[in-house]
Structures are given as C-alpha cells and as structure tokens.
Amino acid sequence: MFLHYIDLSWRSIKRTPVISFLMVFAIAIGIGLTMTSLSVYHMMSMDPIPHKSGAIFYPQLNIMDDGNEWHSSDNLPYQLTYQDAVNLYNADIPVPKSPSFRSGFSVHLNSPDVKPTMEPARLVNREFFTIFDRPFIYGAPWSLNSQDTHEYVVVISEKINNRLFAGKDSVGQHIYLDNNSYRIVGVTANWEHHVKYYDVNNGAFNSSEQLYIPFGIGALEEVTTWGNLNGWKHEALKNYQDLMQSEHVWLQFWVQLNTEEEKQQFANFLMTYMEDQREKGRFNREALEYKLRNVTEWLEYNSVVSEDNRILVGLSFMFLLVCVSNILGLLLAKFLKRAPEVGVRRALGASKRHIFAQHIVEVSVIGLAGGLLGIVIAQIGLWGIRVTNSYYDDLATMDVSMLLAAPLIALVASFLAGLYPAWLVCRTQPAIYLKSQ
Amino acid sequence: MLDIKPIFNAIRRSKIGALLLLLQIALTMAIVSNAAFMINDHVSYLREDTGFPEKEIFSLSVMTFGKDRTLSQQAELDETMIRNLPGVIDASLIQAVPLSGGGSSSSVRLKPSPEQSKSINVPYYYMDDHGLNTFGIKLIEGRNFRPEEVIVGNDFTGSGPNTIIVSHALAKALFPDGNALGETVYLKNRPLEIIGIVGTMKSPWPNGMRDKTTAIVPFMDVQSYQHILVRTDKTERANVMANIEQNMLDIYDKRVIINVDGLDKTKENYDATDVLMMRMLIVLVVILLLVTALGIFGLTQFNISKRTKQIGTRRALGARKSAIVRYFLVENTMVCIAGLLIGGIAAVVLGNVMMKSYSIASLEPEFIVGTAVFIFAMSILAVIFPAMRAANISPSIATRSI
C-alpha cells in the first residue's frame, strides 16, 4: 500500500511540476538556511570531550580584597595568579592537575638550512596530557624527574615533526626554541577539537599549540603569556620576579576529579588554602569565595557560543516557519483542486483514512526531496561562511548528526504543513462531484 | 465604494487562506525589521572612520631569539633602516597594533591612586616621536612629543614618561567642560601632562566598548616580541612589505619576522565575524522577502482559481475589469494591514527579547515603519498580476458548469 502511495505521489508531482517544485524549493531554502546556522551552533556548543567533560574542573579564586570588583558575572577572576597556580599544583592532593598558559617561540635547528619559524607553545605540567587524553604518535609526556629537575624537554606536534623530521620518530632529537636546545620526548597527533576549551582566553576557536614545554621552564626563561594579564590593584611590574609575586592573574588551571567525593575534597582544600593565605595577609575579605566549574559549565560561563549565532538560529527557525506556512498555502491550492478526483475515489470505496494517508505520503515525499536539496543549500551556505571568515573553518561543517537532522526537520515541517490540507481533502463529499459530472 | 464589508465577509468565509497570509506577513515583518536594524548597526560600525589611513600603513611583528644584541639598540637600528627605505614615510615601534584585537589598556585618573577621582579605562599605544606621523593622524591642538621626551626602559612608574597625547574623545570624557591641554592625568599612577589632542584614533578593539578614548604615551619598553608600524606611500606599500622580512634579517638574523599585514587587512580580519553576521542577515532578509512575495502570489492565485465562477458571474452582471482588480487589492490590503499590525507588535516583542538576552540596542521605530511600507508595497505588487489575470476571466464562464 505504501509503495502504491509513493507511486501515486510521484504521478501527482509529475502532473503539477511547477507547484511541486515551488514546494520542494520552499522547504529546501528553509532547511538550507536553518541547517547552516544550526550546524555552526551545533559545532560551537558541542561537548568537546564528552566522556569526561564532567570530571575536568577549572578552579577560580576570589583573590581581591573587599571592595574590589572583577568584570565577570560572578565577580571572580577568570584566571589565577602565579603563586596560587604553583601552590595548588604543589598541594598534596593525589589528583591529576596542571597549570597552563599559552606563549610562543621561534623554532629552529640552529643550522642555516632551516629557517626559524614562530610557533605557539603551551607551558603545562605532565598531568595535562592525562587530563585531556592528549594522543601521542611517538614517545610520551616528560617524566616527573625531568619536570622536577627542570630539564629542557619538549613535546612537539605532528605538524612540526613532519616539517623538521619528515615524519620520522624524533624522540631523543634536539630542537631549538629561541636560543635554547630542548630534547624531544614525545610527538602528539593532530588534536582535532572544534572548541579550544582548555584555553578560551586566547580565542575559543583558535588552533591548538604546536609545542608543549614544562611549566617550570617558564620561570627560568621568563616566558611571558600570549594571553590576558589582568590586575585588580596597582602593582608596578618591572621584571618577571615582580610578575610571579604579584596579584596579577594570567594562568589557567585544570584538575581532574573523577568522583563527587574527590570534588568535595578538592573544594574543601581550596577553602582551607584561602583561609591559610588570609592568615598570611592575602585574600583580605569578609567572605572567601571560590568556584569549581567543569568543562561544560566553563564553556557556558565564558559564553563560548556567540550571541550572533544564537540570534541567527532563532531567526532561521522563524524563517522556516514562514516557509511552512507558505507550503501550507500551496498544498491547500493543490489538494483542493483535486477534490473532484478524490470524490470519485471515495465513491469507489476509498476510506477517509486511505485518502489522508495518501496525501500525507505525498507531502512527505516533497518534504524529503526538500530536505535533501536543503542539505545542498546548507553546504553552499557553510562554504560561504568558511570563505568569509577562516575562523570558522572547523566550525562551519555538518557532522553526521546534522546531516541526519536536515531531512528529519524537513519531514516534520512538511508533515505539519500537510496535516490540514490532507484532512480537508479527505473530508470531500463524493456526492457533490458525482452530481456535477 | 471600496466594498469593504462584503470583502470582509468573503474573507471570513475562507478564513484559512487569509490567516496563512496574515501569519506570513506578521512573521516576515517581525524578522525583517529586526534583521534590518541589526544589519544597519553592523553597516554603520563598519563604515566608521578609524582615523588611520589604513591603506598606507602596515605592521610586522619581530620575535628576537638572539641574545647577543641589546634589544633597544637593535630597535633603534631597525627604525632608522626602515625609515630610510624608499617609499617609507615613517615608522615606529609600537606595543599594540591598532584594530588588531590585541593590545593594552589601563585606567586614566585625574588624581593619583588611593585618592578617589574620575577614572576612564583607556586603550593606549606606546610610541616615540615618530608615532603620530606613522599613524597619519593630525593634531587638533597642542604639539607632538619631542625626541628627548621619549623614555626607553621598563620602569614605567619609576622613571617613565611625563607627557601624553590623547584623542579628542578622551579629552572630552576627562574634562567635559574645560580645556584638556596642559592638564595632568595619571596613568598607572604616573603623572602625565596632556601636550596634544588628536581627532579620531581608534583602539585595538574598535568594536569593543572602549572605542574612541585612546592615547599615545612616549615610552619604549622593548621586548623580545615586538611590533613595528610602518607608513608608506600608498603605491609603494606592497613593495616595502614584500622586502621587509629580508631587510630586517639582513641587519640581524637571530629573529623571526611574522604577521606582515596591511592595516586594512588587519581590520578586515578583526571585523570578519561582523561581516559574516551581516552577510547572513542580508541573505536571510532577501530570501525571506522573496518567499513571502511568492506566498502572497500563490495564495492570490489560489483564491482566484477557487472563485473563477463568481468572478465570471460578477463580470456577466456588469462588473468592470477594474472592479475585479480593486476587489483583490482591497482584500489583500485588509489582510496585509492586519498582518503588519500584528507583525509590528511581534517585532517590538522580538526586539525586546533580543535586547534583554543579548547586547543589542533597542529596535528603532523607523525600522518597523520602513519594513511595513516595504512589505506593503511588495504585497501589492504580488497581488496585482494575478488580479489582472482574474479580470480577464470571460463572463461566459458563469454560464458553464465546471
């Protein structure tokens, strides 16, 4: 029966090619525009590390003395001071944790054959790779011993490894970052992520770093941050020492807490730590405050999904609604024109349900065609976005779930548009049309 | 004369078609007026003057890794070399590239720190006495820095500069009813005398809140990662840019030259998200209007085909062709006006929702009125052709059965 209905639909569509095409086109345009904005939104808001986003936390401390305000929604600074980051890392709590910040170096082999290039780098401790499941092609993160003895070691990206070592296992080789030689301990695979969730302060959709070096090297080489550096009171920073001892915030910090219990313990520790610091003259405030946000909450808090995008998604769904009401009108015209034919069929014994089903199938065929054409239009739209703004290169794409969503939304939309006309047409009284024949 | 009452009754008898049309017009009205408002907002921002001759300026970043030279001496050599290149008008070291999205800001106060006083967050540029000429910005009042006022060092508070050049907007904000020239302000607790005032000079964040209150401070804190700003003859810029890396490496090669970008390109990158949003909104509006026009057209066609017999009968009873056309025009106008009224309210509601949820200014009424007029005109156009065809229906149809 279903196949028969599809056959009938096809005949009907062939009989009225212009109006059918208009309907397919209207759905396609609606779906195309909606999917374009929805895809970008989906990529922006997608959980970047679904299997453990609830277990990775970002602590924030209210370091300001009473009476000072921070420009965040909850009055907490987005980053940590150097002393706090180091203290939290060194605290005797056996969970993976790491401070982190972005910087950059010139990379070369100290030979005239290779022209130095500038590469972004991240200063972290070895647990960083565990927390974020960073994949390695060769080698592994540096050892605890290398970290503690401030050995000059580096983890490089696949990209750099391909360029400097033709993709061969380069573990044990040396490269120069600025004018220091570093021993390569590991090569990481290209890290695909749509949102640079571990460091939103440098732009949440920027590319990831190509070099990873131990956090401790930062103090030795006086590495400055490429991210934000903010203060809440006047402090003169004449040198790196001043910066390390200051109340300026410029470091990110991540900690992995697998259970609710671990989270509670870490939270208690943060409170004790702040009380302890208050004794020493810092955190001069009535109520001590901290926050532990997991990855999802952190992205939400930092409004990673842009406002513009939310607006566009809303507007394009409203646009889809206009398309649907348009199709409704066209369907009415089309179906009612066919009332005489339906009258005859009814007289020959077709039940209301049959007539209704047949028309719904026809509408669905149109909706499906529109959905498929809509995917094509959405691809053109996404291509347009990528061309306009390279920042969206990774974002303006459709993944499988969006590819499946497109025909689904089209079907639902066309079904809704078809309900009333199909109901109207199945109520046709056979008698009227038989009489006038 | 316009037969409003019978037309209204006819509409009531075929509610669904009219209702659909009304819904479409209302939705289109709500979306288009808000989108048009946002587009206008983006366009007017993108058209704003930055103060800089963007096509004459380019910037480059230098990352020095060699440790065998003094950075500040090397910087001076670099500046002199670049200033002497053919086609170059002037050049200056700078700690933040204008319009790039990355830079420094701090509060400027009227009194030193523990004391309470007016304070304004000011994006600032560190440049030397060649800075103004490199920016291509003219002084409105006062004078440029003298070479001896440019301080090289890293202790801003202790032994930093004593002078500052401010934008007109900053002067106005700090001294709303006085002459700012010669006054002293405090930046990072250091007293600076305002010696010059310039016109528009945008910040590294032209789209942010801190847009026009900017300043130049004659201070050179040379770092291993440093920017240089160069202004050239418009025609020579490409040439100078192409050779700058080699020129720089020729005098010292233990460094990397990156981000050699024209200021117009820098601004384009910074504005890319805005341009994208604007383009998407324009696409949305154009297609939406087309779809709505098609919808009105289709529904009118539908109405006419349903009423072929009545039209024939009216014509047979002596109605003129113009009466038939007028009938459909009046019918459409009634539905359209109702739709526009509802849509106008929806537009205001939508605008308010967006204003509350997002940082968007409240919808200005002229956009609602403008959109309404446009949609109305469009709907008349979409009706008139089917109506003219309807008017050509032969009266003889009345005598025929379908």
Short mmCIF file of C-alpha atoms in Angstrom, two decimals, chain A residues 22 25-26 29 33 36-37 40 104-108 110 115-118 177-179 221 224 226 234-239 306-312 315-316 318-319 321-330 332-334 336-337 381 384-392 420 424 436-437, chain B residues 16-17 20 23-24 27-28 30-31 34-35 38 42 63-67 113 154-158 188-189 223-225 245 249 253 255-256 258 269 272-277 279-281 283-284 287-296 298-299 302 305-306 350 354 357-360 401-402:
data_model
loop_
_atom_site.label_atom_id
_atom_site.label_comp_id
_atom_site.label_asym_id
_atom_site.label_seq_id
_atom_site.Cartn_x
_atom_site.Cartn_y
_atom_site.Cartn_z
CA LEU A 22 7.90 25.55 -5.62
CA PHE A 25 12.20 24.71 -3.19
CA ALA A 26 10.50 26.46 -0.27
CA ILE A 29 15.52 27.10 1.26
CA LEU A 33 19.22 28.37 5.93
CA THR A 36 23.55 26.48 8.03
CA SER A 37 23.12 28.40 11.25
CA VAL A 40 27.63 26.28 13.26
CA GLY A 104 55.31 31.16 21.65
CA PHE A 105 58.85 30.56 20.47
CA SER A 106 60.91 30.70 17.36
CA VAL A 107 61.69 27.14 16.35
CA HIS A 108 64.87 26.22 14.52
CA ASN A 110 70.47 26.11 14.82
CA LYS A 115 64.65 28.97 8.52
CA PRO A 116 63.31 29.74 12.01
CA THR A 117 59.55 29.90 12.31
CA MET A 118 57.31 31.20 15.02
CA LEU A 177 63.25 27.13 20.93
CA ASP A 178 64.58 30.69 20.83
CA ASN A 179 68.21 30.11 21.78
CA GLU A 221 63.37 31.54 30.80
CA THR A 224 55.58 35.73 29.07
CA TRP A 226 50.32 35.41 24.97
CA HIS A 234 48.09 48.96 41.21
CA GLU A 235 51.34 47.00 41.16
CA ALA A 236 54.43 48.02 39.23
CA LEU A 237 55.77 45.06 37.26
CA LYS A 238 59.37 45.80 36.45
CA ASN A 239 60.53 42.27 35.86
CA SER A 306 28.49 33.63 20.21
CA GLU A 307 25.44 35.79 20.64
CA ASP A 308 25.22 36.37 16.91
CA ASN A 309 24.91 32.69 16.38
CA ARG A 310 22.07 32.19 18.82
CA ILE A 311 20.21 35.06 17.17
CA LEU A 312 20.73 33.55 13.74
CA LEU A 315 15.73 33.87 13.20
CA SER A 316 16.27 30.99 10.81
CA MET A 318 11.26 31.62 12.34
CA PHE A 319 12.14 31.74 8.68
CA LEU A 321 8.02 28.74 9.92
CA VAL A 322 7.32 31.26 7.16
CA CYS A 323 8.30 28.61 4.61
CA VAL A 324 5.99 26.10 6.25
CA SER A 325 3.01 28.44 6.15
CA ASN A 326 3.85 29.15 2.54
CA ILE A 327 3.82 25.46 1.71
CA LEU A 328 0.57 25.09 3.59
CA GLY A 329 -0.99 27.60 1.23
CA LEU A 330 0.38 25.86 -1.84
CA LEU A 332 -4.25 23.78 0.00
CA ALA A 333 -4.40 25.01 -3.55
CA LYS A 334 -3.04 21.78 -4.92
CA LEU A 336 -8.43 21.18 -3.25
CA LYS A 337 -8.04 21.36 -6.99
CA GLY A 381 25.93 28.37 2.92
CA GLY A 384 30.18 30.83 2.13
CA ILE A 385 30.87 31.14 5.86
CA ARG A 386 34.25 29.46 5.59
CA VAL A 387 35.21 31.75 2.73
CA THR A 388 34.11 34.87 4.61
CA ASN A 389 35.85 34.01 7.85
CA SER A 390 38.64 31.47 8.20
CA TYR A 391 38.00 31.48 11.95
CA TYR A 392 35.01 29.25 11.17
CA TYR A 420 -4.63 20.48 7.49
CA LEU A 424 -9.61 18.95 4.40
CA SER A 436 -21.87 17.73 -11.44
CA GLN A 437 -20.02 15.26 -13.64
CA ILE B 16 -7.64 29.69 6.38
CA GLY B 17 -6.10 31.33 3.31
CA LEU B 20 -1.98 31.98 6.45
CA LEU B 23 0.74 34.84 9.65
CA GLN B 24 3.35 35.04 6.93
CA LEU B 27 6.36 36.83 10.84
CA THR B 28 8.16 38.43 7.92
CA ALA B 30 8.92 40.78 12.81
CA ILE B 31 12.02 39.14 11.36
CA ASN B 34 14.79 43.32 13.49
CA ALA B 35 17.25 41.94 10.97
CA MET B 38 20.94 44.71 13.06
CA HIS B 42 26.78 46.48 11.53
CA MET B 63 60.45 37.81 17.65
CA THR B 64 64.09 38.11 18.59
CA PHE B 65 65.74 35.00 19.99
CA GLY B 66 69.38 36.04 19.67
CA LYS B 67 70.80 37.31 22.97
CA SER B 113 45.70 56.15 43.01
CA ASN B 154 60.93 49.07 31.61
CA ASP B 155 60.13 51.01 34.77
CA PHE B 156 57.05 52.95 33.75
CA THR B 157 56.07 54.07 37.22
CA GLY B 158 59.55 54.91 38.44
CA LYS B 188 49.47 53.59 36.17
CA ASN B 189 49.93 56.21 38.88
CA GLN B 223 60.60 43.24 24.39
CA SER B 224 61.84 40.19 22.52
CA TYR B 225 58.39 40.08 20.90
CA GLU B 245 61.49 40.49 6.15
CA LEU B 249 67.07 39.82 8.69
CA ASP B 253 69.20 37.40 11.60
CA ARG B 255 64.94 36.62 14.89
CA VAL B 256 61.72 35.76 13.14
CA ILE B 258 55.87 37.40 11.25
CA ASN B 269 40.35 40.09 9.98
CA ALA B 272 35.34 39.18 9.81
CA THR B 273 32.76 37.95 12.32
CA ASP B 274 30.71 41.13 11.94
CA VAL B 275 30.86 40.97 8.17
CA LEU B 276 29.79 37.34 8.29
CA MET B 277 26.83 38.09 10.54
CA ARG B 279 26.01 38.85 5.16
CA MET B 280 23.99 36.05 6.71
CA LEU B 281 21.34 38.51 7.84
CA VAL B 283 20.78 36.63 2.76
CA LEU B 284 18.07 35.80 5.28
CA ILE B 287 15.24 35.20 0.69
CA LEU B 288 12.55 35.75 3.29
CA LEU B 289 11.06 38.64 1.31
CA LEU B 290 11.16 36.57 -1.87
CA VAL B 291 9.49 33.61 -0.20
CA THR B 292 6.80 35.83 1.29
CA ALA B 293 6.17 37.55 -2.05
CA LEU B 294 5.86 34.15 -3.69
CA GLY B 295 3.49 33.08 -0.92
CA ILE B 296 1.21 36.05 -1.44
CA GLY B 298 0.45 31.79 -4.74
CA LEU B 299 -2.41 32.41 -2.33
CA PHE B 302 -5.43 30.02 -5.31
CA SER B 305 -8.95 29.78 -9.10
CA LYS B 306 -11.46 29.00 -6.37
CA LEU B 350 11.16 40.15 19.47
CA MET B 354 16.80 40.12 21.97
CA SER B 357 19.17 38.41 26.17
CA TYR B 358 21.88 39.99 24.06
CA SER B 359 23.85 43.19 23.85
CA ILE B 360 21.68 44.71 21.18
CA SER B 401 -20.51 24.40 -15.16
CA ILE B 402 -17.07 23.25 -14.04
#
